[in-house]
Tab-separated table of C-alpha atoms and ligand atoms in Angstrom:
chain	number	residue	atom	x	y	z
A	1	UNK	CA	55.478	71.303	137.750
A	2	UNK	CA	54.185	73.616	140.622
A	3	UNK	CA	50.960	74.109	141.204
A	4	UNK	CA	51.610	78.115	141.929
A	5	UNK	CA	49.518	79.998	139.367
A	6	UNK	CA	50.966	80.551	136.194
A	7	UNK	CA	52.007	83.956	134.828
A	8	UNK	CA	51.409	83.433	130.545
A	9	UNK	CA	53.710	85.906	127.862
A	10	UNK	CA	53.738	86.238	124.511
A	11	UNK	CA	57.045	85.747	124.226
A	12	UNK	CA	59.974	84.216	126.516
A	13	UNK	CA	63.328	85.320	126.282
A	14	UNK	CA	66.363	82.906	128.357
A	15	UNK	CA	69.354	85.526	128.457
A	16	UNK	CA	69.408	88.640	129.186
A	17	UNK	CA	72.992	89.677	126.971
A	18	UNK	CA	72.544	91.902	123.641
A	19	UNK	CA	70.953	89.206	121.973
A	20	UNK	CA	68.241	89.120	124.528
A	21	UNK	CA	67.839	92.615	125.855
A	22	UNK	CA	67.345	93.507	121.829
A	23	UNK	CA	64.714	90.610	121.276
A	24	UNK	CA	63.084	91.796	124.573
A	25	UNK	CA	62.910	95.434	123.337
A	26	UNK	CA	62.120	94.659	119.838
A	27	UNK	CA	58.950	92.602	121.061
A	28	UNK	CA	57.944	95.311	123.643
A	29	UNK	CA	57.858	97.984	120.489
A	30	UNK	CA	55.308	95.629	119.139
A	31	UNK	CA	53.120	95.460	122.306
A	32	UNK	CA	53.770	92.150	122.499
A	33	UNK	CA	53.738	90.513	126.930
A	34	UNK	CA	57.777	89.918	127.046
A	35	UNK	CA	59.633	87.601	130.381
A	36	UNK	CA	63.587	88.287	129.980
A	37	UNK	CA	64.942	85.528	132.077
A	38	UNK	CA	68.756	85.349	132.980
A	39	UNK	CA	70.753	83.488	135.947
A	40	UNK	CA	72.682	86.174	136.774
A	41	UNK	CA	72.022	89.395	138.889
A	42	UNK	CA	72.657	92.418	136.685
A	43	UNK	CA	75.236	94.268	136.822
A	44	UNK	CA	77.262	90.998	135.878
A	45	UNK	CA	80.308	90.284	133.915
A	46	UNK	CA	80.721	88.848	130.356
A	47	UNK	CA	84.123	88.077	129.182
A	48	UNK	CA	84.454	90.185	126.170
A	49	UNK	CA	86.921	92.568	124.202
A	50	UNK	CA	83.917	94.968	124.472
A	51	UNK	CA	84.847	95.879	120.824
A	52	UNK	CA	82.070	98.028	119.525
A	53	UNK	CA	82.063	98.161	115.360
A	54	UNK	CA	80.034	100.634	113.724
A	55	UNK	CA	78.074	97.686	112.666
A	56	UNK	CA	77.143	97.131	116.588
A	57	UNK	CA	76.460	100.693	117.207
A	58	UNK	CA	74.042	101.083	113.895
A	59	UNK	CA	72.036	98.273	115.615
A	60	UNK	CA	72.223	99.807	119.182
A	61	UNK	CA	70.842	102.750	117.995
A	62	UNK	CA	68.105	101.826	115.943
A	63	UNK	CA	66.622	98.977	118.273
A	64	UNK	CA	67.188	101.263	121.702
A	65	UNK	CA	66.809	104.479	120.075
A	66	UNK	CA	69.917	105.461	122.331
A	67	UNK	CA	72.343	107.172	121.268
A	68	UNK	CA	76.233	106.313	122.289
A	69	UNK	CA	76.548	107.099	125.467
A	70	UNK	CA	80.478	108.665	125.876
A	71	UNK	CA	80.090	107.547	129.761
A	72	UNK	CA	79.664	103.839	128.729
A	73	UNK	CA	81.115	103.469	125.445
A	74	UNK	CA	84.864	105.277	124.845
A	75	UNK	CA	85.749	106.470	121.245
A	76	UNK	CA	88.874	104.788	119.325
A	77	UNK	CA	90.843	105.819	116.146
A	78	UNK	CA	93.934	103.957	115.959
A	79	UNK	CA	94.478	100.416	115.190
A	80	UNK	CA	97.606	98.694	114.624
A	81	UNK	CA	98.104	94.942	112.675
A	82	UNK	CA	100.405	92.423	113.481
A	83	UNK	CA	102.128	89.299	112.755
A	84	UNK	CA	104.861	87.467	114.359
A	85	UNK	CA	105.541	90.565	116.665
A	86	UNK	CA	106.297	92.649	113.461
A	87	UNK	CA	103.631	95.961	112.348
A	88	UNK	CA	101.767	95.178	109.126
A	89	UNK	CA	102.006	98.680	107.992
A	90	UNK	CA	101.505	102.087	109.613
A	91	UNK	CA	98.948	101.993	112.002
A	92	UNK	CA	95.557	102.778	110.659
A	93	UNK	CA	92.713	105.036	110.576
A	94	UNK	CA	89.475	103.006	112.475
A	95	UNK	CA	86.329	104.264	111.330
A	96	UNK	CA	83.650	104.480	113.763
A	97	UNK	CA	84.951	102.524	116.638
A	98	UNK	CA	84.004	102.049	120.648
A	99	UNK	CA	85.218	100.343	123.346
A	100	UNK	CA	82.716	99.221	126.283
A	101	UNK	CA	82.846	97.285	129.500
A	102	UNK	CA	80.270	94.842	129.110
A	103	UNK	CA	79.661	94.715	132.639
A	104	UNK	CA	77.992	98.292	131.779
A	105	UNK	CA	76.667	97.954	128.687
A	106	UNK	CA	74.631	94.154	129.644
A	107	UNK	CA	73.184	96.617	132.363
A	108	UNK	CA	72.007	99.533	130.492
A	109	UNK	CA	70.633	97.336	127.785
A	110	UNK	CA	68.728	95.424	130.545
A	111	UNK	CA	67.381	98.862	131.931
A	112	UNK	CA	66.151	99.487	128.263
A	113	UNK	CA	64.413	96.749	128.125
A	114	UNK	CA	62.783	97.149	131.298
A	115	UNK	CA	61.822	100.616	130.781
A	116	UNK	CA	60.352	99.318	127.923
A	117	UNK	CA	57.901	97.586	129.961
A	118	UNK	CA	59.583	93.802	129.775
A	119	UNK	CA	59.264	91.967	132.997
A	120	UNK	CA	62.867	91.001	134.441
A	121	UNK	CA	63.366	88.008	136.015
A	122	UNK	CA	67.039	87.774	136.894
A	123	UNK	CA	69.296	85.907	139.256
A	124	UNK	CA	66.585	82.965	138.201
A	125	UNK	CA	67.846	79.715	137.343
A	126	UNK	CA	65.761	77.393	135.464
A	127	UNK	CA	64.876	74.403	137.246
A	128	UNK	CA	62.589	73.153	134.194
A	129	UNK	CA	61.801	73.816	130.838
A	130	UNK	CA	59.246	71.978	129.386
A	131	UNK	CA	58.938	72.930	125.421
A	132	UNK	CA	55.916	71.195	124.610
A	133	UNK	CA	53.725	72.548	127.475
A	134	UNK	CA	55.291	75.792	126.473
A	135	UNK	CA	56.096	75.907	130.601
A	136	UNK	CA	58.908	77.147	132.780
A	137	UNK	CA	59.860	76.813	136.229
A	138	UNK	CA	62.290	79.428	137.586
A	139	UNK	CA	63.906	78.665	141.092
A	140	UNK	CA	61.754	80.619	143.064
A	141	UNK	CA	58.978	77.804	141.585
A	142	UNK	CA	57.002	80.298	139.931
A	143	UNK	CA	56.030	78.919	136.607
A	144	UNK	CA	56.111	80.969	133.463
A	145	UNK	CA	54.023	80.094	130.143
A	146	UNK	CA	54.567	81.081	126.903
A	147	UNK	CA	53.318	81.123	123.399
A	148	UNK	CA	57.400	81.651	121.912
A	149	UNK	CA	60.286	81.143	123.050
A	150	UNK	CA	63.705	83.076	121.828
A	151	UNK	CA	67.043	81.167	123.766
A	152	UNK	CA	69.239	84.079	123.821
A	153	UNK	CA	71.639	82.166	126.670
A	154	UNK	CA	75.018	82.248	124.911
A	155	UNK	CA	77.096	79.835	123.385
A	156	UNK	CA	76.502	77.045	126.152
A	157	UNK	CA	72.486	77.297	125.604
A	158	UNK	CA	70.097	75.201	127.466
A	159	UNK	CA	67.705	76.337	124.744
A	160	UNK	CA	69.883	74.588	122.022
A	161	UNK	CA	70.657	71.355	124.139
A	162	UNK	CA	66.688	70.812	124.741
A	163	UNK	CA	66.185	71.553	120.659
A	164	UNK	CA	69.110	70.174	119.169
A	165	UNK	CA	70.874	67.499	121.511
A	166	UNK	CA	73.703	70.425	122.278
A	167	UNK	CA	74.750	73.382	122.300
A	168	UNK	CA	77.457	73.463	119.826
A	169	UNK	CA	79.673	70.821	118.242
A	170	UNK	CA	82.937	70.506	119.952
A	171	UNK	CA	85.082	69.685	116.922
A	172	UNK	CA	84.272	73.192	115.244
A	173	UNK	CA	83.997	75.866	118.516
A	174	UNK	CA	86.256	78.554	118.940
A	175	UNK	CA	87.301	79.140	122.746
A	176	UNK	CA	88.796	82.441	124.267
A	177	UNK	CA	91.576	83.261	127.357
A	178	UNK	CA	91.612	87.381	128.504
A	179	UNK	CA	92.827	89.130	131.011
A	180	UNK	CA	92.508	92.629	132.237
A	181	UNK	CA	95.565	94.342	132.992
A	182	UNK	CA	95.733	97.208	135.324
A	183	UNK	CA	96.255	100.863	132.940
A	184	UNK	CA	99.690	101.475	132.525
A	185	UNK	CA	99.371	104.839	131.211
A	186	UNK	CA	96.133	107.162	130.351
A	187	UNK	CA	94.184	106.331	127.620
A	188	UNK	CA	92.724	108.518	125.208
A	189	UNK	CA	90.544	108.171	122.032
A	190	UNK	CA	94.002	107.754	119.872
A	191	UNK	CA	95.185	105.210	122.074
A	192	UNK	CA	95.646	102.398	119.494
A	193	UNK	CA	94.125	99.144	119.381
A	194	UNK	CA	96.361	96.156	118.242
A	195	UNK	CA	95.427	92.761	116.566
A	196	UNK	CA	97.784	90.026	116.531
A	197	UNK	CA	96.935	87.562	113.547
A	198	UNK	CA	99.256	85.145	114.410
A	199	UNK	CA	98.681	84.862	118.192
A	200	UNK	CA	96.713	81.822	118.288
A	201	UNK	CA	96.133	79.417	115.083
A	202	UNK	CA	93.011	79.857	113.401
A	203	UNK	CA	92.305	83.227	115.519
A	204	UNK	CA	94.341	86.442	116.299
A	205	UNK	CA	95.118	88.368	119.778
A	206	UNK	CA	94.101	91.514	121.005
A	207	UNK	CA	94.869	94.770	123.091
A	208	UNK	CA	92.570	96.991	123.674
A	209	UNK	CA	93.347	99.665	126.398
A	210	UNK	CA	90.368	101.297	128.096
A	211	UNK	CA	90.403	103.161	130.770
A	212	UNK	CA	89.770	100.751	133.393
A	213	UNK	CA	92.658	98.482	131.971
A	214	UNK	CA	94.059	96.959	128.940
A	215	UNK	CA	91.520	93.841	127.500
A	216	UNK	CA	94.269	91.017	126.067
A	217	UNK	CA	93.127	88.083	124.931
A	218	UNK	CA	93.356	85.474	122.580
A	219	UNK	CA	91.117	83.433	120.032
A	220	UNK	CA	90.858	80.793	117.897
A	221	UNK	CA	89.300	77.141	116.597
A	222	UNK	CA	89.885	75.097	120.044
A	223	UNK	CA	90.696	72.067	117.860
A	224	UNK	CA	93.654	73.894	116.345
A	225	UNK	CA	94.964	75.548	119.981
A	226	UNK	CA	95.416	72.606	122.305
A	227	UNK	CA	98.224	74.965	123.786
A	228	UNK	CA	96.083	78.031	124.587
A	229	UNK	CA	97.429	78.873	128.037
A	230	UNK	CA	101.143	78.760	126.817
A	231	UNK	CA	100.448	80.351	123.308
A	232	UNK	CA	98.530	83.438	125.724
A	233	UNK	CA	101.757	83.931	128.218
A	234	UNK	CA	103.821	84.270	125.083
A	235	UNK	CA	101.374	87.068	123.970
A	236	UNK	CA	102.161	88.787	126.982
A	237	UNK	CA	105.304	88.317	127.312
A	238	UNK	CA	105.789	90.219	123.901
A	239	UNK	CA	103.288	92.904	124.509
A	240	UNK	CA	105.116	92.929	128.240
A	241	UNK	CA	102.380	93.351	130.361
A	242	UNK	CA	99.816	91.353	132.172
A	243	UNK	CA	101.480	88.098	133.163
A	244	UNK	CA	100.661	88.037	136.640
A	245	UNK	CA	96.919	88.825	135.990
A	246	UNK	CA	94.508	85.703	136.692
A	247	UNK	CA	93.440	84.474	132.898
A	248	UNK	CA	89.963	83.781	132.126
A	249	UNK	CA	88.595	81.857	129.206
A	250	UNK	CA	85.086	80.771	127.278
A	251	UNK	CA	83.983	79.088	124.602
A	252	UNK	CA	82.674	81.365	121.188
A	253	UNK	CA	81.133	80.471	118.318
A	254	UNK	CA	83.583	80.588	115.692
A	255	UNK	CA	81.741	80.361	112.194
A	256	UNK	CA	80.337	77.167	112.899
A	257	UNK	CA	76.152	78.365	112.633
A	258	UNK	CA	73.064	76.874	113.030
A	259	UNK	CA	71.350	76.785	109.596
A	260	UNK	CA	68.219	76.536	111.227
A	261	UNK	CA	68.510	77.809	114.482
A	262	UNK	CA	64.863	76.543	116.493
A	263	UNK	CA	62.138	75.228	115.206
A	264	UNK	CA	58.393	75.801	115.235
A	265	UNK	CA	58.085	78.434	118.221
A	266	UNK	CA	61.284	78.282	119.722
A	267	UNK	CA	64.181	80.344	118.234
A	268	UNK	CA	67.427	81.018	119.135
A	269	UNK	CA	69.513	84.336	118.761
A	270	UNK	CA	72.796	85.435	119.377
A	271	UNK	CA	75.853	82.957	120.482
A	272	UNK	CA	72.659	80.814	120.844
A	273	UNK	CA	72.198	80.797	117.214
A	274	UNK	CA	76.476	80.679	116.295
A	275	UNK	CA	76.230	83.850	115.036
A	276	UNK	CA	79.878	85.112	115.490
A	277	UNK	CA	82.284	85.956	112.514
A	278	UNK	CA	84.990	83.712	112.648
A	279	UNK	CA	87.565	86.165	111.313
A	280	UNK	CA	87.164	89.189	113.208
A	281	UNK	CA	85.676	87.342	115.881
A	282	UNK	CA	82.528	89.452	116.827
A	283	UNK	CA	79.193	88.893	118.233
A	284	UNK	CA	78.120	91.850	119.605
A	285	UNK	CA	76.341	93.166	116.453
A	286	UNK	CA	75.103	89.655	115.066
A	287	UNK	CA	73.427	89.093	118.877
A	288	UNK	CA	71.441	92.825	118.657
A	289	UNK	CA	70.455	91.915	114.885
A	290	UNK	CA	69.951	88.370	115.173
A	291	UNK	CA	67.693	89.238	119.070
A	292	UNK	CA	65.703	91.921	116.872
A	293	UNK	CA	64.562	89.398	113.699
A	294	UNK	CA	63.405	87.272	115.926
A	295	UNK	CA	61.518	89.224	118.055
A	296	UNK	CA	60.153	90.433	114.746
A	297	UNK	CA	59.594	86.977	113.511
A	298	UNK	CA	57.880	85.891	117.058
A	299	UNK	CA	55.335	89.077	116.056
A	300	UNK	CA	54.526	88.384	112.369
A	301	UNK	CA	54.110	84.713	113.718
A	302	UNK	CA	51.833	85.645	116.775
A	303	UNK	CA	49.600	88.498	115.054
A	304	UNK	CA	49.344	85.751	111.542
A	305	UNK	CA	47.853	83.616	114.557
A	306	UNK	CA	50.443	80.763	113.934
A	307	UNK	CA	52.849	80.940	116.540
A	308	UNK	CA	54.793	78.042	114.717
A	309	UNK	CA	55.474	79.703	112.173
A	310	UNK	CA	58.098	81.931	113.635
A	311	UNK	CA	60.843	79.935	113.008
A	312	UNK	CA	60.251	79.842	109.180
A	313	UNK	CA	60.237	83.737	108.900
A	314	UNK	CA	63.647	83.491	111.472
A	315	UNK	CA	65.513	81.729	109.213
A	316	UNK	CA	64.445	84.113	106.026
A	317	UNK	CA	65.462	86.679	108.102
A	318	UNK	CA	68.606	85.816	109.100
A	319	UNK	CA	70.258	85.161	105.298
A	320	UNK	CA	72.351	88.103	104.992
A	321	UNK	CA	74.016	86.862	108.224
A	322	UNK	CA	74.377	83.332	107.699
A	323	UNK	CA	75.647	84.512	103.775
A	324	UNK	CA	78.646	86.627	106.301
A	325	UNK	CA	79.443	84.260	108.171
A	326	UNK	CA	79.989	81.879	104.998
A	327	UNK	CA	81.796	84.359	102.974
A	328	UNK	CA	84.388	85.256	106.065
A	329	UNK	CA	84.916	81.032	106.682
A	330	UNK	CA	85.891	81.281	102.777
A	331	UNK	CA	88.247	84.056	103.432
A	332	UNK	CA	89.767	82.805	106.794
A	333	UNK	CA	92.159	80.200	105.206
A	334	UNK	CA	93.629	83.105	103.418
A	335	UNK	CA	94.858	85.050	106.717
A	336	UNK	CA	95.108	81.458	108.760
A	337	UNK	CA	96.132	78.574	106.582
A	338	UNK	CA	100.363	77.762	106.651
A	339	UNK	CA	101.106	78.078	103.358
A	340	UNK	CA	99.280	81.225	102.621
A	341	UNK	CA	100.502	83.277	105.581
A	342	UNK	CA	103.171	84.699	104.475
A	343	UNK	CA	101.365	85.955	100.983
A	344	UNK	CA	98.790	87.419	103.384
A	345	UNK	CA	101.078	89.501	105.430
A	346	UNK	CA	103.160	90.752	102.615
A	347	UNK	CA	99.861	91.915	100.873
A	348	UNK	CA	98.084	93.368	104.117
A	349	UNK	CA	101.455	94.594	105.096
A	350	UNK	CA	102.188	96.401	101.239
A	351	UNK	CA	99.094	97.935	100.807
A	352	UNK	CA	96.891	100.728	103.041
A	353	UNK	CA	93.913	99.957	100.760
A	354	UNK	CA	93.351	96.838	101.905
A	355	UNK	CA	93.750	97.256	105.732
A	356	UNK	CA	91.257	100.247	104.906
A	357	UNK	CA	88.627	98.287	103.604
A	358	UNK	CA	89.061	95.468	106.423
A	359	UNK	CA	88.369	98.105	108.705
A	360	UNK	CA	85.480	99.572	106.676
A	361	UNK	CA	84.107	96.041	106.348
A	362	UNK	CA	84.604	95.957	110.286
A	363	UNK	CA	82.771	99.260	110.640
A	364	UNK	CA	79.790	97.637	108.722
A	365	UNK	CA	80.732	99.987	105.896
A	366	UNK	CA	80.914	97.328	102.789
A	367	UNK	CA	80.577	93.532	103.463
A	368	UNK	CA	82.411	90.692	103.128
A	369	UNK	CA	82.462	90.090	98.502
A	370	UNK	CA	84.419	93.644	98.279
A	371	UNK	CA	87.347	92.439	100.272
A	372	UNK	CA	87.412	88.640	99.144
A	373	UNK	CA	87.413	90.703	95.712
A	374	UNK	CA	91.064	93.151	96.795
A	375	UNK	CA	92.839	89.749	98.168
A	376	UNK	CA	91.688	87.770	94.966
A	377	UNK	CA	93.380	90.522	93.379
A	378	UNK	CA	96.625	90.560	94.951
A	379	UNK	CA	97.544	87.013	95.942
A	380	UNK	CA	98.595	86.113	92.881
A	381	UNK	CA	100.951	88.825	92.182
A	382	UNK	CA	102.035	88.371	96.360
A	383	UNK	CA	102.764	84.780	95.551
A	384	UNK	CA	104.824	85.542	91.729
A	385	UNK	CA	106.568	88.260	94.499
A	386	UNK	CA	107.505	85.427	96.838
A	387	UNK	CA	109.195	82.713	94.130
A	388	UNK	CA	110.500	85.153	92.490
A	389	UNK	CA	112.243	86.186	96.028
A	390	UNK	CA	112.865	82.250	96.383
A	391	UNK	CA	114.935	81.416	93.305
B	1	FAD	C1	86.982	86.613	125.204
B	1	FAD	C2	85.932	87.113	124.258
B	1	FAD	C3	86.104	88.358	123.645
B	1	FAD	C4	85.117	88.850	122.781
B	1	FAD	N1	85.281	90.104	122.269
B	1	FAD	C5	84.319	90.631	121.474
B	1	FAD	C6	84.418	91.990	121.025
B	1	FAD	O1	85.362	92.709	121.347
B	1	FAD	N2	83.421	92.465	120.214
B	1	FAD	C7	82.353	91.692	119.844
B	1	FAD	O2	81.495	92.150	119.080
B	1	FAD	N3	82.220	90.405	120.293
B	1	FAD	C8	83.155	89.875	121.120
B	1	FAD	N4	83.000	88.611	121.623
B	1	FAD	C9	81.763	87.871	121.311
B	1	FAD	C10	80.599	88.412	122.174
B	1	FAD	O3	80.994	88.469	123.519
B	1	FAD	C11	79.361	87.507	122.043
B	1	FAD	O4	79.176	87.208	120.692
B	1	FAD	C12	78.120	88.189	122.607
B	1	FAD	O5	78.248	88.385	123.981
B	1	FAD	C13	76.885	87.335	122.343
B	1	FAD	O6	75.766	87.903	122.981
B	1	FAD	P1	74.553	86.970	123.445
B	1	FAD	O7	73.510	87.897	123.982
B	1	FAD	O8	74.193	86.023	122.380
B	1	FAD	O9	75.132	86.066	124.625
B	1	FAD	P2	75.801	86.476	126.017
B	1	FAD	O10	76.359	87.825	125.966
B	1	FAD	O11	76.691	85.336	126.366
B	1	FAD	O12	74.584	86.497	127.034
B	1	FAD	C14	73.924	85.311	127.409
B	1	FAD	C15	73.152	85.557	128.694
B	1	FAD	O13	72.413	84.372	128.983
B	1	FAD	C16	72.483	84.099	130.368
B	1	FAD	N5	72.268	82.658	130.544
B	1	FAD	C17	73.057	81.654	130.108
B	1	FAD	N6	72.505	80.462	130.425
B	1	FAD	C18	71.340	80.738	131.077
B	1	FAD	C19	70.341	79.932	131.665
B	1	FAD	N7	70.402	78.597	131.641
B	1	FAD	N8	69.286	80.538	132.272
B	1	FAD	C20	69.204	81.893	132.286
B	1	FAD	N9	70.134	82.709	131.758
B	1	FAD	C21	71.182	82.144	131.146
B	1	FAD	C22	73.878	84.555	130.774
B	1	FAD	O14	73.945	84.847	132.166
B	1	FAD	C23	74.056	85.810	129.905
B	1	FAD	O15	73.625	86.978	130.574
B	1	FAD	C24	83.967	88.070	122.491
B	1	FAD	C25	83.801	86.819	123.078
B	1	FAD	C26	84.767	86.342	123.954
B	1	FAD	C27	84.549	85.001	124.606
């Protein structure tokens, strides 16, 4: 490495998204020396619905103590469900939805952080990361040290290639096409959103019109979409808009999570970590909660003056969302799988409770048991419905 002089932190943080920004301010609260790291220069862009659940905004505001800002993050009450270009229902009641550019928000939350007193080092590639000196080189040669180490750097994480071989196993990754589409009209806060569960296999497609433009994309298990491109042009074609806009896609994390996400030291956090529900399909709230446990575990590690231990209290931490993530990869056959889709439309379709208490398990209002429990409930008597309907 170079021989510049070394600048030492307590704790090193590789991404600068939600999942960093809230590790970086977390860790500042508790005094402890914090480099946020990230290749890009900020204001940059993150392809993203910019979907913002009540669930995201309770962590927002109790890691930033911010509250919503109205200039970055636009109201929403209206959401519509669909399948095979038919409404499920009415359109619904959303409790305690946003919509947000992330180009914005990435910013702001990196201006938190800062003000916090984190040192920024962005536009910085890594040239080397060397986990067992506990060194990094950034471009500009200056090396960094560190006594912990949280890889906040998205699904495609150096962090996770140099502690677990890769970044994410091909065979169960979920991968993403948008596009933003020019406003047609003015939006307002009852301008609906609309989910498309059958728009890509193992995934859904949305439209969310903000006021910049209208965010439509699709998602879904890459294994089970080798026809992404076509499957998205047919989504535009029925929502009629968009087709000539250039299409972007990434990979997410789509329920496939780390169990133990690090070890020793080094943690990871966010898309890092897999942390994104693979039925609804968000990460914005698992990145700010999984960035602020370990920040917290980093602290109880450094001040119990075993750094190594970090990891261990991570992984404690982090139950309740790993126990999510398994319950909604339980549920998802029920929405996704063939044979069952047509039992879950005519339920979700037939009944307003149920669409109520998806959206309230969106909102962060009940979890994941409570719904599992209504669709235990009514399959049965949606699938006596359909033979019956058969003979
Ligand atoms: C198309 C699409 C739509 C989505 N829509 C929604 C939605 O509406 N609502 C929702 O909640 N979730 C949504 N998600 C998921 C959400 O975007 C992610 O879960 C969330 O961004 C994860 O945050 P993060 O901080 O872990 O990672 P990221 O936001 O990906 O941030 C990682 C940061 O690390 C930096 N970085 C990467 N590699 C390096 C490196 N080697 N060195 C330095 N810096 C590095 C990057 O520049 C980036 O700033 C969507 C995802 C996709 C792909």
């Amino acid at each position: 490495m170079n021989p510049q002089t070394p600048l030492y932190f307590d704790l090193i943080i590789i991404g600068a998204g939600p999942a960093g920004a809230a590790a970086a301010m977390t860790a500042r609260k508790n005094a402890l020396s914090v480099a946020l790291i990230d290749k890009a220069e900020f204001p940059r862009d993150k392809l993203c619905g910019g979907l913002i659940t009540g669930r995201a905004r309770a962590a927002y505001q109790q890691i930033f103590d911010e509250n919503i800002n109205p200039d970055l993050f636009e109201a929403r009450h209206r959401i519509g469900f669909f399948m095979n270009g038919e409404a499920l229902g009415p359109q619904q009641e959303m409790p305690d939805a946003h919509l947000t550019m992330r180009y914005d928000m990435d910013h702001s939350l990196l201006a938190f952080a800062r003000t916090a007193g984190a040192h920024a080092f962005t536009g910085q590639r890594i040239e080397a990361l060397d986990l067992k000196a506990r060194k990094i080189m950034l471009k500009s040669r200056q090396i960094l040290g560190f006594t912990a180490l949280i890889g906040a750097d998205g699904v495609n994480s150096m962090v996770a290639k140099e502690v677990h071989g890769r970044a994410f196993n091909p065979a169960k990754i979920g991968f993403a096409l948008e596009i933003e589409a020019p406003a047609t009209a003015p939006v307002d806060e009852n301008s609906a959103l609309r989910i498309d569960f059958d728009a890509a296999a193992w995934g859904y497609g949305w439209h969310f019109p903000k006021h910049r433009g209208n965010m439509i994309g699709i998602c879904g298990l890459q294994a089970s979409n080798p026809d992404m491109k076509p499957r998205l042009a047919a989504y535009l074609q029925r929502l009629g808009t968009g087709e000539e806009v250039p299409v972007k896609g990434h990979f997410l994390p789509f329920g496939d999570f780390r169990q133990k996400p690090g070890r020793d030291n080094i943690l990871l956090a966010g898309d890092a970590a897999g942390l994104v529900d693979p039925v609804t399909g968000e990460g914005i709230a698992y990145a700010l909660q999984s960035g602020q446990m370990a920040a917290m575990a980093v602290y109880r590690a450094i001040s119990g003056g075993n750094p190594g231990a970090a990891c261990g209290h991570y992984v404690k931490a982090l139950a309740p969302i790993h126990r999510s993530i398994r319950l909604a990869r339980f549920i998802r056959p029920v929405i996704h799988a063939r044979h069952l889709q047509p039992f879950f439309k005519k339920s979700f379709a037939g009944s307003r409770r149920l669409k109520q208490e998806y959206l309230r398990m969106l909102s962060g209002e009940i979890e994941y048991p409570r719904l599992i429990w209504l669709f235990a409930a009514r399959l049965p008597r949606a699938i006596w419905r359909h033979f019956r309907a058969v003979e």
